[in-house]
Coordinates of N, CA and C in Angstrom, one line a residue:
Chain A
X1 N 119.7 108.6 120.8 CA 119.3 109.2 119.5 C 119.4 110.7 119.5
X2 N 120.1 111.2 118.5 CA 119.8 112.8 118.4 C 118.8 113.0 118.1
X3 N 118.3 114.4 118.8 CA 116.9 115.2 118.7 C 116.6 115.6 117.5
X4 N 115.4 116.5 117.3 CA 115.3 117.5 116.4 C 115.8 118.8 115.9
X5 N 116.7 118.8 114.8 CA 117.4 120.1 114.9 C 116.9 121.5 113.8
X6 N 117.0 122.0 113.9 CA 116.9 123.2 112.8 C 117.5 124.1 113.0
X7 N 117.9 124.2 111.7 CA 118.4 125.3 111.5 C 118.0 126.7 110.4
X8 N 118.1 127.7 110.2 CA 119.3 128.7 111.2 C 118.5 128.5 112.3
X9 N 119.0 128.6 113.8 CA 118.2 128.9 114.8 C 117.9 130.9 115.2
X10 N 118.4 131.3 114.1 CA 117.9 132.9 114.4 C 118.2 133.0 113.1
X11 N 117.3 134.2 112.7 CA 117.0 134.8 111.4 C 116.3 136.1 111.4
X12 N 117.1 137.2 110.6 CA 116.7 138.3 110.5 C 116.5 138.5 109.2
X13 N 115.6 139.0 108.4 CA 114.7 139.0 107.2 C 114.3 140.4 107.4
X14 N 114.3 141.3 105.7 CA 113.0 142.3 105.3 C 112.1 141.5 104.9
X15 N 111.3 143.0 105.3 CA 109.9 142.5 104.2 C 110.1 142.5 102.8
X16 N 109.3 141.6 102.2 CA 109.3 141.3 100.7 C 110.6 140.1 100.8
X17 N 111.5 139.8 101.8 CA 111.7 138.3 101.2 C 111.3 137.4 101.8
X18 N 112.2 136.5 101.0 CA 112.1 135.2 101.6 C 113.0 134.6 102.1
X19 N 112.4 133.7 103.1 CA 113.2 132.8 104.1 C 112.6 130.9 103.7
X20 N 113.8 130.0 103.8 CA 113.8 129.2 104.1 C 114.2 128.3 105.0
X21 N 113.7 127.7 105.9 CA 113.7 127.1 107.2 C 114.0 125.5 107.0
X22 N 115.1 124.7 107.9 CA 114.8 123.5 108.1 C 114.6 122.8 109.0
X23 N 114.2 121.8 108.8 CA 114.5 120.7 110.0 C 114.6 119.3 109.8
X24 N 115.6 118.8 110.6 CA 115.4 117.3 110.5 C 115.6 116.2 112.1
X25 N 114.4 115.4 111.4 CA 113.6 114.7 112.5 C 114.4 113.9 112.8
X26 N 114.1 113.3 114.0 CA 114.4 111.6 114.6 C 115.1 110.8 113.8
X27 N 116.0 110.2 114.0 CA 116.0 109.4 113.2 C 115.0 108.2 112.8
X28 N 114.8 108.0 112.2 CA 113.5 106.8 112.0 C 112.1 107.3 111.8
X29 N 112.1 108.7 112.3 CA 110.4 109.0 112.1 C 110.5 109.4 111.0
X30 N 108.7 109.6 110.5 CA 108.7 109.7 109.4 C 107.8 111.2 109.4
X31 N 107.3 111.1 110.1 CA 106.4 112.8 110.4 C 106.7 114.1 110.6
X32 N 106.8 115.4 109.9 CA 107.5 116.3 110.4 C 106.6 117.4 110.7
X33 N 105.8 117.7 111.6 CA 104.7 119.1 111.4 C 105.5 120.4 111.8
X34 N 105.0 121.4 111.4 CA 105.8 122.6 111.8 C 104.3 123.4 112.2
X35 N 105.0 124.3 112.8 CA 104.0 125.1 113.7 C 104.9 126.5 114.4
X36 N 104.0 127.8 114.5 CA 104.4 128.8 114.2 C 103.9 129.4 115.8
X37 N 104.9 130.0 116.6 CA 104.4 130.4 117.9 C 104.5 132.1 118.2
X38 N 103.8 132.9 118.5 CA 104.0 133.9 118.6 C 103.1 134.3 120.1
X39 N 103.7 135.4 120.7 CA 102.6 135.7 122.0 C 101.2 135.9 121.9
X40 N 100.6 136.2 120.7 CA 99.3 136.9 120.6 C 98.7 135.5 120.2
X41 N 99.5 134.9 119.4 CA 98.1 133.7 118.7 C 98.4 132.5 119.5
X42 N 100.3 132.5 120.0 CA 100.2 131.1 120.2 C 100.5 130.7 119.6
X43 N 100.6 129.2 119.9 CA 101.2 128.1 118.3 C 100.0 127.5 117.8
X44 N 100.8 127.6 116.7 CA 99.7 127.6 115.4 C 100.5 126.5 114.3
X45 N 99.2 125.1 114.1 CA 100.1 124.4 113.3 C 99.9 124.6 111.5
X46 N 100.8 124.8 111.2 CA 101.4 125.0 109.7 C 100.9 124.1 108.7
X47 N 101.6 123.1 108.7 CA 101.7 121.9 108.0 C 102.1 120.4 108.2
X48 N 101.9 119.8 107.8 CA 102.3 118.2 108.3 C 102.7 117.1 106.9
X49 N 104.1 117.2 107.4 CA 104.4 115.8 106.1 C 104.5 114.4 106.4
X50 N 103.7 113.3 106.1 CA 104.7 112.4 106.0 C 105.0 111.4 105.0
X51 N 106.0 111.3 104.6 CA 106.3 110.1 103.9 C 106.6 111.1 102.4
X52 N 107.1 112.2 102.5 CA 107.1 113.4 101.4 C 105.9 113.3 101.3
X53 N 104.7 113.1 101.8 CA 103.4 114.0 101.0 C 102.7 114.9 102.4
X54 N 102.2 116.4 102.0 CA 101.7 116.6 102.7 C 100.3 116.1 103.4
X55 N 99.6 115.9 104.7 CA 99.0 115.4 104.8 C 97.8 116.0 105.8
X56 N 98.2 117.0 106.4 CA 97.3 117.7 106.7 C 98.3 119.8 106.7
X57 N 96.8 120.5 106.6 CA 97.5 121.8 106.8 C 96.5 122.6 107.6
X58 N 97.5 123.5 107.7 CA 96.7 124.5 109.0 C 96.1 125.9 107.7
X59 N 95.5 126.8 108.5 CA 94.7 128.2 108.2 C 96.3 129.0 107.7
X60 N 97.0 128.9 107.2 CA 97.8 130.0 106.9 C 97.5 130.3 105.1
X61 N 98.3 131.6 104.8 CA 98.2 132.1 103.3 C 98.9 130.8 102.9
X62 N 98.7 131.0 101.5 CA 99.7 130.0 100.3 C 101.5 130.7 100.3
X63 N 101.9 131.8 101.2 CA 103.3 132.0 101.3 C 103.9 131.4 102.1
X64 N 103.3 130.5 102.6 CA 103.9 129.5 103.6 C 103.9 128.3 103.1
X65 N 104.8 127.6 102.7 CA 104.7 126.4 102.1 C 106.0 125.4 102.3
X66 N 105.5 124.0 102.0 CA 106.9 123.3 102.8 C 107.0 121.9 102.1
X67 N 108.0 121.1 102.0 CA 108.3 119.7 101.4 C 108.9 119.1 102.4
X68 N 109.2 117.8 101.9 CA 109.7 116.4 102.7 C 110.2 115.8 102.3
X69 N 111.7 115.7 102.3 CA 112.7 115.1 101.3 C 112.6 113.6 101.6
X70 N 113.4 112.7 100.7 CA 113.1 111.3 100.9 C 113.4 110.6 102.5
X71 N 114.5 111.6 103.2 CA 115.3 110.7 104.1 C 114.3 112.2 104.9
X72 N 113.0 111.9 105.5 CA 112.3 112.7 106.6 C 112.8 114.2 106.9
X73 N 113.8 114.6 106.0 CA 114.3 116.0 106.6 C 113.2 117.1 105.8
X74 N 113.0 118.4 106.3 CA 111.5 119.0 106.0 C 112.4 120.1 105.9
X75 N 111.8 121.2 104.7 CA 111.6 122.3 105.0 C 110.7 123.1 104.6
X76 N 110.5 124.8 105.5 CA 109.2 125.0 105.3 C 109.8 126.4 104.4
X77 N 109.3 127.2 103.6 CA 109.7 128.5 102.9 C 108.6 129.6 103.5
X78 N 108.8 130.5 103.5 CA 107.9 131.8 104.0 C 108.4 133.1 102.4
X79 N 107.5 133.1 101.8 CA 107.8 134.3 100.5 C 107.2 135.7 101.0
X80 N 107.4 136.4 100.3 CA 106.9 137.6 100.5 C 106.8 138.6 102.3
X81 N 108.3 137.7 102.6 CA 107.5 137.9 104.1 C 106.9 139.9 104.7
X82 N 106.1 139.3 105.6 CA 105.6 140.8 106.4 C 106.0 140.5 107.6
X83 N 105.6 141.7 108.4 CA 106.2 141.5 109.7 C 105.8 140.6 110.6
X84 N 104.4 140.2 110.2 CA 103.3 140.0 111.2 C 104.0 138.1 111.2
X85 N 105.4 137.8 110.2 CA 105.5 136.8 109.6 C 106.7 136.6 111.2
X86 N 106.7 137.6 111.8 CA 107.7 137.2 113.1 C 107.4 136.1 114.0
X87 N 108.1 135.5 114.5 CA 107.7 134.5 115.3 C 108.9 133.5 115.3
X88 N 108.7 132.7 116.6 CA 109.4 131.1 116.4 C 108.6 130.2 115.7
X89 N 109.8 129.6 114.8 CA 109.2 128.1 114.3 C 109.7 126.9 114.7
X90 N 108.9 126.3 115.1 CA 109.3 125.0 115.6 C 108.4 123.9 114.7
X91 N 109.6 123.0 114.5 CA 109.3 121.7 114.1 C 109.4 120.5 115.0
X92 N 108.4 119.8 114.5 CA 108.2 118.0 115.7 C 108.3 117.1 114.6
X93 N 108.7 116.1 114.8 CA 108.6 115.0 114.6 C 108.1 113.5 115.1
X94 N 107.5 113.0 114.8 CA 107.0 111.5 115.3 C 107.1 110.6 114.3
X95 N 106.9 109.4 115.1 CA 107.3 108.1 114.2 C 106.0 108.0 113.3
X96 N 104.6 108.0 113.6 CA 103.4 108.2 113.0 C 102.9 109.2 112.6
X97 N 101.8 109.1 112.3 CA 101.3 110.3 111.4 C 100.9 111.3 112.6
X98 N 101.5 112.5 112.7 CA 101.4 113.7 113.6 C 101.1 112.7 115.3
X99 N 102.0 111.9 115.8 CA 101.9 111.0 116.7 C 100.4 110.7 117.0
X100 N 99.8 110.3 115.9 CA 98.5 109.7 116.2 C 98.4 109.0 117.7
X101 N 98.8 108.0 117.6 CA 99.2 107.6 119.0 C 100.3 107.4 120.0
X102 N 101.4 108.3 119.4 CA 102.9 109.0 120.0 C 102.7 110.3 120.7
X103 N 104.0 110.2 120.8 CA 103.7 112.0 120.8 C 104.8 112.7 120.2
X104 N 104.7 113.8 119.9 CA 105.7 114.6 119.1 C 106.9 115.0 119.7
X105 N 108.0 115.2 119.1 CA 109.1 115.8 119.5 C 109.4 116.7 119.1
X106 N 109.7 117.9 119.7 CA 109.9 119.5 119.0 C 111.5 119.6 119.3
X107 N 111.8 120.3 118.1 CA 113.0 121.3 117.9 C 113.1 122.3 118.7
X108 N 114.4 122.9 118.8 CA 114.5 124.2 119.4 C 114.1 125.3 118.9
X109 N 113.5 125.2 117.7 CA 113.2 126.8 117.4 C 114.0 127.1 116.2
X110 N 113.2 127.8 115.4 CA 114.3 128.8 114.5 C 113.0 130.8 114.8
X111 N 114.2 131.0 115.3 CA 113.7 132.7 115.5 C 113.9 133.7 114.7
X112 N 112.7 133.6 114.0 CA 112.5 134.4 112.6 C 112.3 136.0 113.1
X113 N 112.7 137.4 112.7 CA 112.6 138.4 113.2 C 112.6 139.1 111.8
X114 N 111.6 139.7 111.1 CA 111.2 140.2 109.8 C 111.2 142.0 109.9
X115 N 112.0 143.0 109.7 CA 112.4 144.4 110.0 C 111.7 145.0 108.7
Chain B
X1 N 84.9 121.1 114.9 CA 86.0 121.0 115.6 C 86.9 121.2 116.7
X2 N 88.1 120.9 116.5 CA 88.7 120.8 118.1 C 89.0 122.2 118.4
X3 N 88.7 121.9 120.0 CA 89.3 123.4 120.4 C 90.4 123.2 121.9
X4 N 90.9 123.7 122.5 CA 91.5 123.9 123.6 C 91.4 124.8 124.5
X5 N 91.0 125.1 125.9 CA 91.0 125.9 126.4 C 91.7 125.9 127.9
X6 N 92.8 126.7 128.1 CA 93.4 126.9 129.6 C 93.0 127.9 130.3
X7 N 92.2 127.9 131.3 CA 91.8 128.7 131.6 C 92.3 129.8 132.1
X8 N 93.5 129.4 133.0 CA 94.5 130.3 133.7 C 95.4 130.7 133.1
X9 N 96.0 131.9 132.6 CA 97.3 132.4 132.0 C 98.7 132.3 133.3
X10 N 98.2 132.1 134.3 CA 99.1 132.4 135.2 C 99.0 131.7 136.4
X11 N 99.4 130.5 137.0 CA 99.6 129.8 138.2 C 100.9 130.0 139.1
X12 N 100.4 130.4 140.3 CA 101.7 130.7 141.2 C 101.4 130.2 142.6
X13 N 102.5 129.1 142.5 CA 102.4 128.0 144.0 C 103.5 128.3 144.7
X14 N 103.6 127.5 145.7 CA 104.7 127.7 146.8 C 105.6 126.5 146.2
X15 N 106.6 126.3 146.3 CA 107.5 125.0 146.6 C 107.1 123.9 147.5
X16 N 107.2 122.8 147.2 CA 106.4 121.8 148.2 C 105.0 121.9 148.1
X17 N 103.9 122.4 147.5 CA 102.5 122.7 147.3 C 102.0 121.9 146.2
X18 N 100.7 121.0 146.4 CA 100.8 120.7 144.9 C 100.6 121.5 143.9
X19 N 100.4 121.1 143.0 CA 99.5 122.1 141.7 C 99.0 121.2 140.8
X20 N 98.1 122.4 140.2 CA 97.3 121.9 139.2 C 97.3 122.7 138.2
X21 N 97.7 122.6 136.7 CA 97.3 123.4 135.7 C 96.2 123.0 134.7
X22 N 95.3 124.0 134.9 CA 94.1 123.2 133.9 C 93.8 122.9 132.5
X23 N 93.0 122.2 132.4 CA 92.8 121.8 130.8 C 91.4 121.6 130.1
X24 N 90.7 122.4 129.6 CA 89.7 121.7 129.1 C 89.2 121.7 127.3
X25 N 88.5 120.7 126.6 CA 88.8 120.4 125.6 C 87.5 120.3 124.6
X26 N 87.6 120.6 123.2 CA 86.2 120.1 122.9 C 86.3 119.3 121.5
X27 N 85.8 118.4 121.3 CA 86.4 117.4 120.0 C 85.1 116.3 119.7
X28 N 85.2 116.3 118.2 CA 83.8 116.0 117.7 C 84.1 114.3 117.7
X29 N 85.4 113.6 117.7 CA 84.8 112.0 117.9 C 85.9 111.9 119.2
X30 N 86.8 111.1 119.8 CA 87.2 110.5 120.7 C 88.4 111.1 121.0
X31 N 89.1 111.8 122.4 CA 90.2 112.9 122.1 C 91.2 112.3 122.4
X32 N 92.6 112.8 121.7 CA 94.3 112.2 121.7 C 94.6 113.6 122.9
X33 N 95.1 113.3 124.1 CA 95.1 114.3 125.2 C 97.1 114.3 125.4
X34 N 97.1 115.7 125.7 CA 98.7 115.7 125.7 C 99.2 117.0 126.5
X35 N 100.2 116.7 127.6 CA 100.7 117.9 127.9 C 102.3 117.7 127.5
X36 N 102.8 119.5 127.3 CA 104.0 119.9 126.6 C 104.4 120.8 127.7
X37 N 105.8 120.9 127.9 CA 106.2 121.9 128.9 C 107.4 122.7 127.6
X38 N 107.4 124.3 128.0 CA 108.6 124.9 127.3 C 109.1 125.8 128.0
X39 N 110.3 125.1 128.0 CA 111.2 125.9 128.9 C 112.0 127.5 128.4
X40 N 112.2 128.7 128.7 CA 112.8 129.5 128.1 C 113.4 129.1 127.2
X41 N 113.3 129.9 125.7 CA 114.3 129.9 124.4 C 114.3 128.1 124.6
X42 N 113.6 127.5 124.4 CA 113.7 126.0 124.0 C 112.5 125.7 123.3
X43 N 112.4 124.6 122.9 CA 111.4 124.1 122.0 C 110.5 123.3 123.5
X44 N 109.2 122.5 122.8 CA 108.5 121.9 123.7 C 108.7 120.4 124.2
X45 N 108.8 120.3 125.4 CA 109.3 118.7 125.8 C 107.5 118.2 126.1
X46 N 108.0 117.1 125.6 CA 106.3 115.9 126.2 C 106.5 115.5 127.3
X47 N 105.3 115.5 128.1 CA 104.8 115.3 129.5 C 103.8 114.0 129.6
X48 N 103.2 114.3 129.0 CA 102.6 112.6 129.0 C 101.0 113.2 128.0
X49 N 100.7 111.9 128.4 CA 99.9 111.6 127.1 C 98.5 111.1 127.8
X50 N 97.1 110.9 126.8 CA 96.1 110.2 127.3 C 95.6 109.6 126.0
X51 N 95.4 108.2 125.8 CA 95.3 107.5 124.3 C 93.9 106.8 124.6
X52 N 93.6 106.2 125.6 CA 92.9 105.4 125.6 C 93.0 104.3 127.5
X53 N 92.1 104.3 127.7 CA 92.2 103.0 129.0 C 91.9 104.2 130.8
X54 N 93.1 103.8 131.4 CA 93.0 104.0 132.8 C 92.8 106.0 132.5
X55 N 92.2 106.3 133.5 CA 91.6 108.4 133.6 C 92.9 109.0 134.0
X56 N 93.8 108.0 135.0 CA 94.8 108.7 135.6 C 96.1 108.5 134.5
X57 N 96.8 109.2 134.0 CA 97.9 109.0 133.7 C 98.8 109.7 134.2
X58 N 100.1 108.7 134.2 CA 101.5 109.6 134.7 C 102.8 109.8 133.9
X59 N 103.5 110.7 134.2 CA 104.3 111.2 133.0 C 106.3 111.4 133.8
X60 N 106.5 112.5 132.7 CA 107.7 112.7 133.5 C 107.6 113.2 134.3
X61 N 108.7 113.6 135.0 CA 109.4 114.2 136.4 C 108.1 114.7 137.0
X62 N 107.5 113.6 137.8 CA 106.7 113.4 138.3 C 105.4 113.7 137.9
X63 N 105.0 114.4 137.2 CA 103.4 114.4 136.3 C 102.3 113.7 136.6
X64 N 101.0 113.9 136.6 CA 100.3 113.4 135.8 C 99.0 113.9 135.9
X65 N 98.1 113.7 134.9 CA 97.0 114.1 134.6 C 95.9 113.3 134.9
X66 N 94.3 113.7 134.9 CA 93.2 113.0 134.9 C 92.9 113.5 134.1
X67 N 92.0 112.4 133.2 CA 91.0 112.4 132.1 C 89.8 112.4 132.8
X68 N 88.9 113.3 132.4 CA 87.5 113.4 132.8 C 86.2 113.4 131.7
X69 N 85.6 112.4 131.3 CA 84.9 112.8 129.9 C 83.9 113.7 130.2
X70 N 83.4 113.3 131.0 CA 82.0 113.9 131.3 C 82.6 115.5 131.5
X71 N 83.6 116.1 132.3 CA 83.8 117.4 132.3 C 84.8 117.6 131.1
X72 N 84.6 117.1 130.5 CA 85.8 117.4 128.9 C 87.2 118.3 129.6
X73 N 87.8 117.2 130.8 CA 88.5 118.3 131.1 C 90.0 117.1 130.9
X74 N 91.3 117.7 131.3 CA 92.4 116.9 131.3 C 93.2 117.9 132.1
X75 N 93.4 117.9 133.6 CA 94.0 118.8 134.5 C 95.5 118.0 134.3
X76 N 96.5 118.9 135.0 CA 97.7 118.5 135.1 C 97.8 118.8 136.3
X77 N 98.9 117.8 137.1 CA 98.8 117.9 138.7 C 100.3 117.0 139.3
X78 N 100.7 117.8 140.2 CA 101.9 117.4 140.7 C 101.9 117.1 142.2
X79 N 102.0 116.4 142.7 CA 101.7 116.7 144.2 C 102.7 117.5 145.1
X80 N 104.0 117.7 144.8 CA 104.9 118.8 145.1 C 105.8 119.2 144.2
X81 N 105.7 120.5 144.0 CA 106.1 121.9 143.4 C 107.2 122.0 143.7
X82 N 108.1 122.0 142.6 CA 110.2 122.1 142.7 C 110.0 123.6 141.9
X83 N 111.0 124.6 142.3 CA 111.1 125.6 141.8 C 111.5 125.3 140.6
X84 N 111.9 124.5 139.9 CA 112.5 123.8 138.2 C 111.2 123.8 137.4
X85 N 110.1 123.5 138.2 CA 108.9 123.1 137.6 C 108.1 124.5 136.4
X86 N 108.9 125.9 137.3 CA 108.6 127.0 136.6 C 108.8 126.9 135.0
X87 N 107.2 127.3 134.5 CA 107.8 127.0 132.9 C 106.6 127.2 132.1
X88 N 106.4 127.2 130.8 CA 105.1 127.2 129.8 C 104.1 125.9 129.9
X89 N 103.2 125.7 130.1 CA 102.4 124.4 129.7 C 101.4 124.5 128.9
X90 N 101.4 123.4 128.0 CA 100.5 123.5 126.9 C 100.0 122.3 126.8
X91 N 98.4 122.4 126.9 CA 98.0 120.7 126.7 C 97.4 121.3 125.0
X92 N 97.5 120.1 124.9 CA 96.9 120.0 123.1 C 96.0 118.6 123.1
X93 N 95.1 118.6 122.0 CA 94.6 117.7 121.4 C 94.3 117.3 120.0
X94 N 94.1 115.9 120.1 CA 94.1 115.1 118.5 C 92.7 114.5 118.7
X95 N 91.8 114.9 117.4 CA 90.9 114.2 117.3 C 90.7 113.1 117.0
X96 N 90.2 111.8 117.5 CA 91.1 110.9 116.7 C 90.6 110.1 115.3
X97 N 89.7 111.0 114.4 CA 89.3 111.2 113.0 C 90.6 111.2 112.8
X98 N 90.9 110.4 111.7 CA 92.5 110.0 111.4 C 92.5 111.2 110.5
X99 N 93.7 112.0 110.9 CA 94.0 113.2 109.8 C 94.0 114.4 110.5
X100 N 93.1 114.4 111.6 CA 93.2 115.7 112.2 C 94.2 116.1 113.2
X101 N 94.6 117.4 113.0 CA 96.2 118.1 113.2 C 96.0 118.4 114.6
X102 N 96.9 118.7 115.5 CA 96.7 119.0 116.6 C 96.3 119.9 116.9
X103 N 95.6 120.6 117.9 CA 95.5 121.6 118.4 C 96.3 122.1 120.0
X104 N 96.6 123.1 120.0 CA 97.4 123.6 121.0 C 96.4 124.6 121.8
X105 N 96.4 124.4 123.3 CA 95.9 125.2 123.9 C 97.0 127.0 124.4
X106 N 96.3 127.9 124.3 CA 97.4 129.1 124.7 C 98.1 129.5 125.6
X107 N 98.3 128.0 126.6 CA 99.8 128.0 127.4 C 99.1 128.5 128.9
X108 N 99.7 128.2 129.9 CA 99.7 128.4 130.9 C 101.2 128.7 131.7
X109 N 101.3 129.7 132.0 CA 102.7 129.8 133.1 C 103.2 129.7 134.2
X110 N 103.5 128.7 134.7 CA 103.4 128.4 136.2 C 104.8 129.0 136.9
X111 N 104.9 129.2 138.0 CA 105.9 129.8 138.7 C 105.7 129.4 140.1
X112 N 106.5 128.7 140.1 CA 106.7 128.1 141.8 C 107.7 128.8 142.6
X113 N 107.2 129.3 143.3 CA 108.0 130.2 144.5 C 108.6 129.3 145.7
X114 N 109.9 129.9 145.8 CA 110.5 129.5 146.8 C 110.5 129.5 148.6

């Protein structure tokens, strides 16, 4: 089976836009969480879809927002970006809901860098 | 709610040594236990898991952890150390309140010397 991919895997952004990020999961899963890793905080989880509805979310502002298209592919948007919006994003996927009793599979990364 | 805590930022073994990277956890009903390894510029690979049943679990390339309730802990432990083994680890947990999102602990770096 192919992995988790996203794309762009690098991205360079000012402040004040926006970026939109994808990813798409496993084949067959239905779960996509995204989660935001930086040195100081760490990874930090975002949001979580499955079945196109969101179903759990993390502490972030309302500029971070994300959908789940019919066939499990996700993406997440970042508006207004600031700097502080740098970081890798990585998306997982599992067959259940945020692998309740699985475990997730992560993407390589998309390496957001906001100037 | 859940929290994660690694205590060590930094583990450095010899080759052939075992190791241990620690884990400890706090979670208000029954915990989903997990370790993640990340290797340079890559995403996170799964190492194994703790759901329910036997304390010891075992994982990939050689892995595995103890569950401990009483010390709310979930160590990671190898019994010998391959210079490959150098890398990020991250145990996380799932509370298992159906709905609650993972938590990530803030990584541990191991480095196995040759």
């Amino acid at each position: 089976k192919a992995g988790v991919t996203q794309t762009p895997r690098y991205l360079i952004k000012t402040r004040g836009q926006q970026v939109t990020l994808s990813c798409s999961p496993i084949s067959g899963h239905r779960s996509v969480s995204w989660y935001q890793q930086t040195p100081g905080q760490g990874l930090q989880f975002l949001f979580e879809y499955f079945s196109e509805t969101q179903r759990n979310k993390g502490n972030f502002p309302g500029r971070f927002s994300g959908r789940q298209f019919s066939n499990s592919r996700s993406e997440m948007n970042v508006s207004t970006l600031e700097l502080g919006d740098s970081a890798l994003y990585l998306c997982a996927s599992s067959a259940s809901l945020a692998g309740a009793l699985g475990e997730q599979y992560f993407g390589p990364g998309t390496r957001l860098t906001v100037t | 709610a859940q929290s994660v805590a690694q205590p060590e930022d930094q583990v450095n073994v010899a080759e052939g040594n075992p190791l241990t990277v620690k884990c400890t956890y706090s979670v208000s009903g029954n915990p989903y236990l997990f370790w993640y390894v990340q290797y340079p510029n890559r995403g996170l690979q799964f190492l194994l898991k703790y759901i329910t049943g036997d304390n010891l679990v075992k994982g990939s390339y050689g892995f595995e952890a103890e569950f401990n309730k009483s010390q709310t802990s979930f160590h990671l432990k190898k019994p010998s150390a391959l210079v490959s083994d150098s890398a990020l680890y991250f145990c996380a947990v799932r509370d298992d309140n159906y709905g609650q999102n993972f938590v990530f602990g803030p990584g541990t770096r191991l480095s196995v010397l040759p």
